[in-house]
Amino acid sequence: MVASGHTPLPPYRLETIFRTNVQSALNAGRYRQMMENVSRRPYWQYIAVGDGRTRPSHAAHDGEVYRADDPFWDHWFPPNDYNCRCTVRALSQEEVRSRGLDVETTAPGDYSEFNVPRFDANPAAVKWQADLERLSPEARAVVQGLGRCTTPEQAAERLTRLTDGVVASGSPATVAPISLQAADLPNNNRGQADYFNGAITLRPDVYQVIERSLADGTASAEDLNAFFTLTHEYGHQVGLPVLKSVADVPGNKALIEAVNELWARNATGMVMETLGVRYQPRELTQWIDQRSYPSWTDGLRQVLGAAGLSNAEQYQFVADLNHNRDPGEFSDMIWKLLKKRGVTGEGNFGEVLLSEKKIAALLGELNHSPSR
């Protein structure tokens, strides 16, 4: 979409803009969740990735703990620069004490060292509004048209725009238009996705909940399961396709589903907000935590937790798998992570997830690993 006289942005620039905006949205959602729980977890810890791409200024704050109401977060709640991957972990007073962490305090009136140009505010505390006068007529029409979706057809169009943005950023996703439809499914499944034609098929009762919530513009606690199903199936439309040769390998299906389910745990709110459906963040958080998951999903979550990953870090890990990795590489990526925690292994990790004994043995190794 390029108006006359406007130069299209190069792919690397589009990717930077897309990734930074996604991180801003995710961290804004994370901020709202932590504020909902701030009375129980009043301390926040800054977490930098710590690899070769981490900025020194961000690495310098890695592990620092401040109270949630400290002015530090007015300037240093991530993202703090383009492509920033930093996150924040919420901690209870007992967790701070048991881990021997020191609580920092920002010097009153002097926050200049935290002031990063262009990223010197908490994205969750700033309500963005487009400067329509600076946009091309085509872009202005798009922004003005981003109201809430009131029908499944409009929701499908909005989800198509999301996948178009993923592709424009350089990440893989289906290039077929997303469509939503209702139909009875084998084994009474709630949803099914077809990567190659963009179709998301929902069981009729699930589709009806989505349809009603879109019309009303709001979702009750009873409606959240339907949007989780929609998000889960949409998760199969981003990233690379699952080839039959991969899906037919024993254990791979369980692993792929576990990764996508963990992604959907964190992305459901984002999808609902994208569609313009109002919901109560506290209700969604409680529902997500209390929901019953397949054993392989719980197993993967336990393993990642035992490996020392916070909920936010788990989401980043599975989002990278879901969005950017070939499903055939999932096992290698997980074993690579566990090796850093002092646990070695190889082969299909999905087969581990299908065995309670193997999961228990792996958790035992991780819990006793000196690298944990």
CSV table of C-alpha atoms in Angstrom, one decimal:
chain,number,residue,atom,x,y,z
A,1,MET,CA,0.0,0.0,0.0
A,2,VAL,CA,2.0,2.9,-1.3
A,3,ALA,CA,0.5,6.3,-2.2
A,4,SER,CA,1.9,8.4,-5.0
A,5,GLY,CA,5.0,10.2,-3.8
A,6,HIS,CA,5.6,7.9,-0.9
A,7,THR,CA,8.7,5.6,-0.9
A,8,PRO,CA,8.1,2.1,0.4
A,9,LEU,CA,10.0,1.0,3.4
A,10,PRO,CA,12.8,-1.6,2.9
A,11,PRO,CA,12.1,-5.1,4.4
A,12,TYR,CA,14.6,-4.7,7.2
A,13,ARG,CA,12.8,-1.5,8.3
A,14,LEU,CA,9.4,-3.1,8.1
A,15,GLU,CA,10.6,-6.0,10.2
A,16,THR,CA,12.1,-3.7,12.9
A,17,ILE,CA,8.8,-1.7,13.1
A,18,PHE,CA,6.7,-4.9,13.2
A,19,ARG,CA,8.8,-6.6,15.9
A,20,THR,CA,9.0,-3.5,18.0
A,21,ASN,CA,5.3,-2.9,17.8
A,22,VAL,CA,4.6,-6.5,18.7
A,23,GLN,CA,6.9,-6.3,21.7
A,24,SER,CA,5.3,-3.1,22.8
A,25,ALA,CA,1.8,-4.7,22.7
A,26,LEU,CA,3.0,-7.8,24.5
A,27,ASN,CA,4.7,-5.8,27.3
A,28,ALA,CA,1.7,-3.5,27.6
A,29,GLY,CA,-0.4,-6.6,28.2
A,30,ARG,CA,2.1,-8.0,30.6
A,31,TYR,CA,2.1,-4.7,32.5
A,32,ARG,CA,-1.7,-4.8,32.9
A,33,GLN,CA,-1.5,-8.4,34.1
A,34,MET,CA,1.1,-7.5,36.7
A,35,MET,CA,-0.9,-4.5,37.9
A,36,GLU,CA,-3.9,-6.8,38.4
A,37,ASN,CA,-1.7,-8.8,40.8
A,38,VAL,CA,0.5,-6.1,42.2
A,39,SER,CA,-0.8,-6.5,45.8
A,40,ARG,CA,0.6,-10.1,45.9
A,41,ARG,CA,3.7,-9.4,43.7
A,42,PRO,CA,4.7,-5.9,44.4
A,43,TYR,CA,8.3,-6.2,43.2
A,44,TRP,CA,9.3,-6.3,39.6
A,45,GLN,CA,12.6,-7.6,38.2
A,46,TYR,CA,14.2,-6.4,34.9
A,47,ILE,CA,15.2,-9.3,32.7
A,48,ALA,CA,17.6,-8.9,29.7
A,49,VAL,CA,18.1,-11.8,27.3
A,50,GLY,CA,21.9,-11.7,27.9
A,51,ASP,CA,23.1,-12.8,24.5
A,52,GLY,CA,25.4,-11.2,22.0
A,53,ARG,CA,22.6,-8.9,20.7
A,54,THR,CA,21.7,-7.5,24.1
A,55,ARG,CA,22.6,-3.8,24.5
A,56,PRO,CA,25.1,-3.0,27.2
A,57,SER,CA,22.7,-0.5,28.8
A,58,HIS,CA,20.0,-3.1,29.0
A,59,ALA,CA,22.4,-5.8,30.3
A,60,ALA,CA,23.4,-3.4,33.0
A,61,HIS,CA,19.9,-3.5,34.5
A,62,ASP,CA,19.5,-7.3,34.2
A,63,GLY,CA,18.3,-8.7,37.5
A,64,GLU,CA,17.6,-5.4,39.2
A,65,VAL,CA,14.5,-5.3,41.4
A,66,TYR,CA,12.4,-2.3,42.0
A,67,ARG,CA,9.0,-1.8,43.6
A,68,ALA,CA,6.2,-1.7,41.1
A,69,ASP,CA,5.6,1.9,41.9
A,70,ASP,CA,9.2,3.0,41.6
A,71,PRO,CA,9.8,5.8,39.0
A,72,PHE,CA,12.3,3.5,37.3
A,73,TRP,CA,9.5,1.7,35.5
A,74,ASP,CA,8.1,5.0,34.1
A,75,HIS,CA,11.2,5.1,31.9
A,76,TRP,CA,12.6,1.6,31.8
A,77,PHE,CA,9.6,-0.7,31.3
A,78,PRO,CA,10.4,-2.5,28.0
A,79,PRO,CA,10.7,-2.2,25.2
A,80,ASN,CA,13.5,0.3,25.6
A,81,ASP,CA,14.8,0.5,22.0
A,82,TYR,CA,14.1,-0.9,18.6
A,83,ASN,CA,14.0,-4.7,18.6
A,84,CYS,CA,14.3,-4.7,22.4
A,85,ARG,CA,13.6,-8.2,23.8
A,86,CYS,CA,13.8,-7.4,27.5
A,87,THR,CA,11.0,-8.5,29.9
A,88,VAL,CA,9.9,-7.9,33.5
A,89,ARG,CA,9.2,-10.6,36.1
A,90,ALA,CA,6.8,-10.0,39.0
A,91,LEU,CA,7.9,-11.2,42.4
A,92,SER,CA,6.3,-11.6,45.8
A,93,GLN,CA,8.0,-10.4,49.0
A,94,GLU,CA,8.8,-14.0,49.9
A,95,GLU,CA,10.5,-14.6,46.5
A,96,VAL,CA,12.6,-11.5,46.9
A,97,ARG,CA,13.7,-12.7,50.4
A,98,SER,CA,14.3,-16.3,49.5
A,99,ARG,CA,16.4,-15.4,46.5
A,100,GLY,CA,18.5,-12.9,48.4
A,101,LEU,CA,17.6,-10.1,46.0
A,102,ASP,CA,18.2,-6.4,46.9
A,103,VAL,CA,15.4,-3.9,46.1
A,104,GLU,CA,16.8,-0.9,44.3
A,105,THR,CA,15.4,2.6,44.8
A,106,THR,CA,15.5,5.3,42.2
A,107,ALA,CA,17.1,8.6,43.4
A,108,PRO,CA,14.2,11.1,43.7
A,109,GLY,CA,14.2,13.7,41.0
A,110,ASP,CA,17.0,12.3,39.0
A,111,TYR,CA,15.9,9.9,36.3
A,112,SER,CA,18.1,11.1,33.5
A,113,GLU,CA,20.2,8.0,33.3
A,114,PHE,CA,17.0,6.0,32.6
A,115,ASN,CA,15.9,8.3,29.8
A,116,VAL,CA,16.4,6.5,26.5
A,117,PRO,CA,15.6,8.7,23.5
A,118,ARG,CA,12.3,7.7,21.7
A,119,PHE,CA,11.6,5.0,24.4
A,120,ASP,CA,11.6,7.0,27.5
A,121,ALA,CA,8.1,6.1,28.6
A,122,ASN,CA,6.2,3.0,29.8
A,123,PRO,CA,4.3,1.8,26.6
A,124,ALA,CA,1.4,0.5,28.7
A,125,ALA,CA,0.9,3.9,30.4
A,126,VAL,CA,0.8,5.9,27.1
A,127,LYS,CA,-2.3,5.8,25.0
A,128,TRP,CA,-1.2,5.9,21.4
A,129,GLN,CA,-3.2,7.9,18.8
A,130,ALA,CA,-2.3,8.2,15.2
A,131,ASP,CA,-1.4,11.6,13.8
A,132,LEU,CA,-3.7,11.2,10.8
A,133,GLU,CA,-2.6,14.4,9.1
A,134,ARG,CA,0.9,12.9,8.6
A,135,LEU,CA,-0.4,9.7,7.0
A,136,SER,CA,-1.1,9.1,3.3
A,137,PRO,CA,-4.8,8.9,2.3
A,138,GLU,CA,-4.5,5.1,2.0
A,139,ALA,CA,-2.9,4.6,5.3
A,140,ARG,CA,-5.3,7.0,7.0
A,141,ALA,CA,-8.2,5.0,5.7
A,142,VAL,CA,-6.7,1.8,7.1
A,143,VAL,CA,-6.2,3.4,10.6
A,144,GLN,CA,-9.6,4.9,10.7
A,145,GLY,CA,-11.1,1.5,9.7
A,146,LEU,CA,-9.5,-0.3,12.6
A,147,GLY,CA,-12.7,-0.3,14.8
A,148,ARG,CA,-13.9,-3.3,16.5
A,149,CYS,CA,-15.0,-6.3,14.5
A,150,THR,CA,-18.7,-7.1,14.7
A,151,THR,CA,-19.0,-10.2,12.5
A,152,PRO,CA,-16.8,-13.4,12.0
A,153,GLU,CA,-16.2,-12.1,8.4
A,154,GLN,CA,-14.7,-8.9,9.8
A,155,ALA,CA,-12.7,-10.8,12.3
A,156,ALA,CA,-11.3,-13.0,9.6
A,157,GLU,CA,-10.3,-9.9,7.6
A,158,ARG,CA,-8.5,-8.5,10.7
A,159,LEU,CA,-6.7,-11.8,11.3
A,160,THR,CA,-5.6,-11.7,7.7
A,161,ARG,CA,-4.1,-8.3,8.2
A,162,LEU,CA,-2.2,-9.7,11.1
A,163,THR,CA,-0.7,-12.5,9.0
A,164,ASP,CA,0.0,-10.0,6.2
A,165,GLY,CA,2.0,-8.0,8.8
A,166,VAL,CA,3.9,-11.1,9.9
A,167,VAL,CA,4.9,-11.9,6.3
A,168,ALA,CA,5.8,-8.2,5.6
A,169,SER,CA,8.2,-8.4,8.6
A,170,GLY,CA,10.1,-11.3,7.1
A,171,SER,CA,8.6,-14.0,9.3
A,172,PRO,CA,6.7,-16.9,7.8
A,173,ALA,CA,2.9,-17.2,7.9
A,174,THR,CA,0.1,-18.4,5.6
A,175,VAL,CA,-0.4,-16.1,2.7
A,176,ALA,CA,-3.9,-17.3,2.1
A,177,PRO,CA,-6.7,-15.1,3.5
A,178,ILE,CA,-8.0,-16.2,6.8
A,179,SER,CA,-11.6,-17.4,6.9
A,180,LEU,CA,-13.7,-18.5,9.8
A,181,GLN,CA,-16.4,-21.2,9.4
A,182,ALA,CA,-18.5,-23.5,11.5
A,183,ALA,CA,-18.6,-27.3,11.0
A,184,ASP,CA,-18.8,-30.5,13.0
A,185,LEU,CA,-15.2,-31.8,13.5
A,186,PRO,CA,-13.8,-35.3,14.0
A,187,ASN,CA,-13.6,-36.5,17.6
A,188,ASN,CA,-15.7,-33.6,18.6
A,189,ASN,CA,-12.6,-31.3,18.3
A,190,ARG,CA,-13.3,-27.6,19.1
A,191,GLY,CA,-11.3,-26.2,16.2
A,192,GLN,CA,-9.1,-27.0,13.2
A,193,ALA,CA,-6.8,-25.0,11.0
A,194,ASP,CA,-5.7,-25.4,7.4
A,195,TYR,CA,-2.4,-23.5,6.8
A,196,PHE,CA,-2.6,-23.7,3.0
A,197,ASN,CA,-6.0,-22.3,2.5
A,198,GLY,CA,-6.2,-20.1,5.6
A,199,ALA,CA,-9.4,-21.7,6.9
A,200,ILE,CA,-10.1,-21.9,10.6
A,201,THR,CA,-13.0,-24.2,11.3
A,202,LEU,CA,-14.7,-24.0,14.6
A,203,ARG,CA,-17.2,-26.4,16.2
A,204,PRO,CA,-20.7,-24.8,15.8
A,205,ASP,CA,-21.1,-24.0,19.5
A,206,VAL,CA,-17.7,-22.4,19.6
A,207,TYR,CA,-18.4,-20.4,16.4
A,208,GLN,CA,-21.7,-19.2,17.9
A,209,VAL,CA,-19.9,-17.8,21.0
A,210,ILE,CA,-17.4,-16.0,18.8
A,211,GLU,CA,-20.2,-14.6,16.7
A,212,ARG,CA,-22.2,-13.4,19.7
A,213,SER,CA,-19.3,-11.8,21.4
A,214,LEU,CA,-18.2,-10.0,18.3
A,215,ALA,CA,-21.8,-8.6,17.9
A,216,ASP,CA,-21.9,-7.6,21.6
A,217,GLY,CA,-18.3,-6.3,21.7
A,218,THR,CA,-17.6,-8.0,25.0
A,219,ALA,CA,-16.8,-11.5,26.3
A,220,SER,CA,-17.8,-12.9,29.6
A,221,ALA,CA,-15.7,-15.4,31.6
A,222,GLU,CA,-17.8,-18.2,30.0
A,223,ASP,CA,-16.8,-17.0,26.5
A,224,LEU,CA,-13.0,-17.1,27.1
A,225,ASN,CA,-12.7,-20.8,26.1
A,226,ALA,CA,-14.0,-20.0,22.6
A,227,PHE,CA,-11.5,-17.2,22.1
A,228,PHE,CA,-8.7,-19.5,23.4
A,229,THR,CA,-9.7,-22.0,20.7
A,230,LEU,CA,-9.7,-19.3,18.0
A,231,THR,CA,-6.3,-18.1,19.2
A,232,HIS,CA,-4.9,-21.7,19.3
A,233,GLU,CA,-6.1,-22.4,15.7
A,234,TYR,CA,-4.8,-19.0,14.6
A,235,GLY,CA,-1.4,-19.9,16.0
A,236,HIS,CA,-1.2,-22.7,13.4
A,237,GLN,CA,-1.5,-20.0,10.7
A,238,VAL,CA,1.7,-18.2,11.7
A,239,GLY,CA,5.2,-19.7,11.4
A,240,LEU,CA,6.0,-22.4,9.0
A,241,PRO,CA,3.6,-25.1,7.9
A,242,VAL,CA,3.6,-28.5,9.6
A,243,LEU,CA,4.5,-31.0,6.8
A,244,LYS,CA,2.9,-34.4,6.9
A,245,SER,CA,6.3,-36.0,7.0
A,246,VAL,CA,6.9,-34.2,10.3
A,247,ALA,CA,3.4,-34.6,11.7
A,248,ASP,CA,3.6,-38.4,11.1
A,249,VAL,CA,6.6,-38.8,13.3
A,250,PRO,CA,5.5,-40.2,16.7
A,251,GLY,CA,5.6,-37.5,19.4
A,252,ASN,CA,5.8,-34.6,17.0
A,253,LYS,CA,2.1,-33.8,17.0
A,254,ALA,CA,2.1,-33.6,20.9
A,255,LEU,CA,5.2,-31.3,20.8
A,256,ILE,CA,3.7,-29.0,18.2
A,257,GLU,CA,0.4,-28.8,20.0
A,258,ALA,CA,2.1,-28.2,23.3
A,259,VAL,CA,4.2,-25.3,21.9
A,260,ASN,CA,1.1,-23.8,20.3
A,261,GLU,CA,-1.0,-24.2,23.4
A,262,LEU,CA,1.6,-22.4,25.5
A,263,TRP,CA,1.7,-19.6,22.9
A,264,ALA,CA,-2.1,-19.3,23.0
A,265,ARG,CA,-2.1,-19.0,26.8
A,266,ASN,CA,-0.4,-15.6,26.4
A,267,ALA,CA,-1.8,-14.5,23.0
A,268,THR,CA,-5.5,-14.9,23.7
A,269,GLY,CA,-5.9,-11.5,25.2
A,270,MET,CA,-3.9,-9.9,22.3
A,271,VAL,CA,-6.2,-11.6,19.7
A,272,MET,CA,-9.3,-10.4,21.6
A,273,GLU,CA,-8.0,-6.9,21.7
A,274,THR,CA,-7.1,-7.0,18.0
A,275,LEU,CA,-10.7,-7.9,17.3
A,276,GLY,CA,-12.0,-5.2,19.5
A,277,VAL,CA,-13.7,-7.5,22.0
A,278,ARG,CA,-13.7,-6.2,25.6
A,279,TYR,CA,-12.9,-8.6,28.5
A,280,GLN,CA,-11.8,-8.5,32.1
A,281,PRO,CA,-8.0,-9.1,32.3
A,282,ARG,CA,-8.3,-10.6,35.8
A,283,GLU,CA,-10.9,-13.1,34.6
A,284,LEU,CA,-8.7,-14.1,31.6
A,285,THR,CA,-5.7,-14.5,33.8
A,286,GLN,CA,-7.6,-16.7,36.3
A,287,TRP,CA,-9.2,-18.7,33.5
A,288,ILE,CA,-5.9,-19.3,31.8
A,289,ASP,CA,-4.3,-20.5,35.1
A,290,GLN,CA,-7.2,-22.8,36.0
A,291,ARG,CA,-7.8,-24.3,32.6
A,292,SER,CA,-7.1,-28.0,32.2
A,293,TYR,CA,-4.5,-28.7,29.6
A,294,PRO,CA,-3.3,-31.9,27.9
A,295,SER,CA,-0.6,-33.8,29.7
A,296,TRP,CA,2.0,-32.9,27.0
A,297,THR,CA,1.3,-29.2,27.4
A,298,ASP,CA,1.5,-29.3,31.2
A,299,GLY,CA,4.7,-31.4,30.8
A,300,LEU,CA,6.4,-28.8,28.5
A,301,ARG,CA,5.4,-26.0,30.9
A,302,GLN,CA,6.8,-27.8,33.9
A,303,VAL,CA,10.0,-28.5,32.1
A,304,LEU,CA,10.5,-24.9,31.0
A,305,GLY,CA,9.7,-23.7,34.5
A,306,ALA,CA,12.1,-26.2,36.0
A,307,ALA,CA,14.7,-24.9,33.6
A,308,GLY,CA,14.4,-21.5,35.2
A,309,LEU,CA,12.2,-19.7,32.7
A,310,SER,CA,9.6,-17.3,34.0
A,311,ASN,CA,6.1,-17.2,32.5
A,312,ALA,CA,7.2,-14.3,30.3
A,313,GLU,CA,10.4,-16.1,29.2
A,314,GLN,CA,8.4,-19.3,28.5
A,315,TYR,CA,6.2,-17.2,26.2
A,316,GLN,CA,9.1,-15.7,24.4
A,317,PHE,CA,10.6,-19.1,23.9
A,318,VAL,CA,7.5,-20.8,22.5
A,319,ALA,CA,6.6,-17.7,20.5
A,320,ASP,CA,10.0,-18.0,18.8
A,321,LEU,CA,9.4,-21.6,18.1
A,322,ASN,CA,5.9,-21.1,16.9
A,323,HIS,CA,6.7,-18.1,14.7
A,324,ASN,CA,10.2,-18.6,13.3
A,325,ARG,CA,11.3,-22.2,13.6
A,326,ASP,CA,10.6,-25.2,11.4
A,327,PRO,CA,8.5,-27.6,13.5
A,328,GLY,CA,11.0,-30.3,12.8
A,329,GLU,CA,13.6,-28.2,14.8
A,330,PHE,CA,11.5,-27.9,17.9
A,331,SER,CA,13.1,-30.8,19.7
A,332,ASP,CA,16.6,-29.6,19.0
A,333,MET,CA,15.8,-26.1,20.3
A,334,ILE,CA,14.4,-27.5,23.5
A,335,TRP,CA,17.4,-29.8,24.1
A,336,LYS,CA,19.7,-26.9,23.4
A,337,LEU,CA,18.0,-24.9,26.1
A,338,LEU,CA,18.1,-27.7,28.6
A,339,LYS,CA,21.8,-28.3,27.9
A,340,LYS,CA,22.5,-24.8,29.2
A,341,ARG,CA,20.8,-26.0,32.4
A,342,GLY,CA,23.2,-28.9,32.7
A,343,VAL,CA,20.8,-31.6,31.2
A,344,THR,CA,21.8,-33.4,28.0
A,345,GLY,CA,19.5,-35.3,25.7
A,346,GLU,CA,18.6,-35.9,22.1
A,347,GLY,CA,15.9,-37.2,19.9
A,348,ASN,CA,12.2,-36.4,19.7
A,349,PHE,CA,11.2,-34.4,22.7
A,350,GLY,CA,7.6,-35.1,22.0
A,351,GLU,CA,8.2,-38.7,23.0
A,352,VAL,CA,9.3,-37.4,26.4
A,353,LEU,CA,6.1,-35.4,26.7
A,354,LEU,CA,4.1,-38.5,26.0
A,355,SER,CA,5.7,-40.4,28.9
A,356,GLU,CA,4.9,-39.4,32.5
A,357,LYS,CA,8.0,-41.4,33.7
A,358,LYS,CA,10.3,-39.5,31.3
A,359,ILE,CA,8.9,-36.2,32.3
A,360,ALA,CA,9.3,-37.0,36.0
A,361,ALA,CA,12.9,-38.1,35.4
A,362,LEU,CA,13.7,-35.0,33.4
A,363,LEU,CA,12.2,-32.7,36.0
A,364,GLY,CA,14.3,-34.5,38.7
A,365,GLU,CA,17.5,-33.8,36.7
A,366,LEU,CA,16.6,-30.2,36.2
A,367,ASN,CA,15.7,-29.7,39.9
A,368,HIS,CA,19.0,-31.1,41.0
A,369,SER,CA,21.1,-29.5,38.3
A,370,PRO,CA,23.8,-27.0,39.6
A,371,SER,CA,23.2,-24.9,36.5
A,372,ARG,CA,19.5,-24.2,37.3
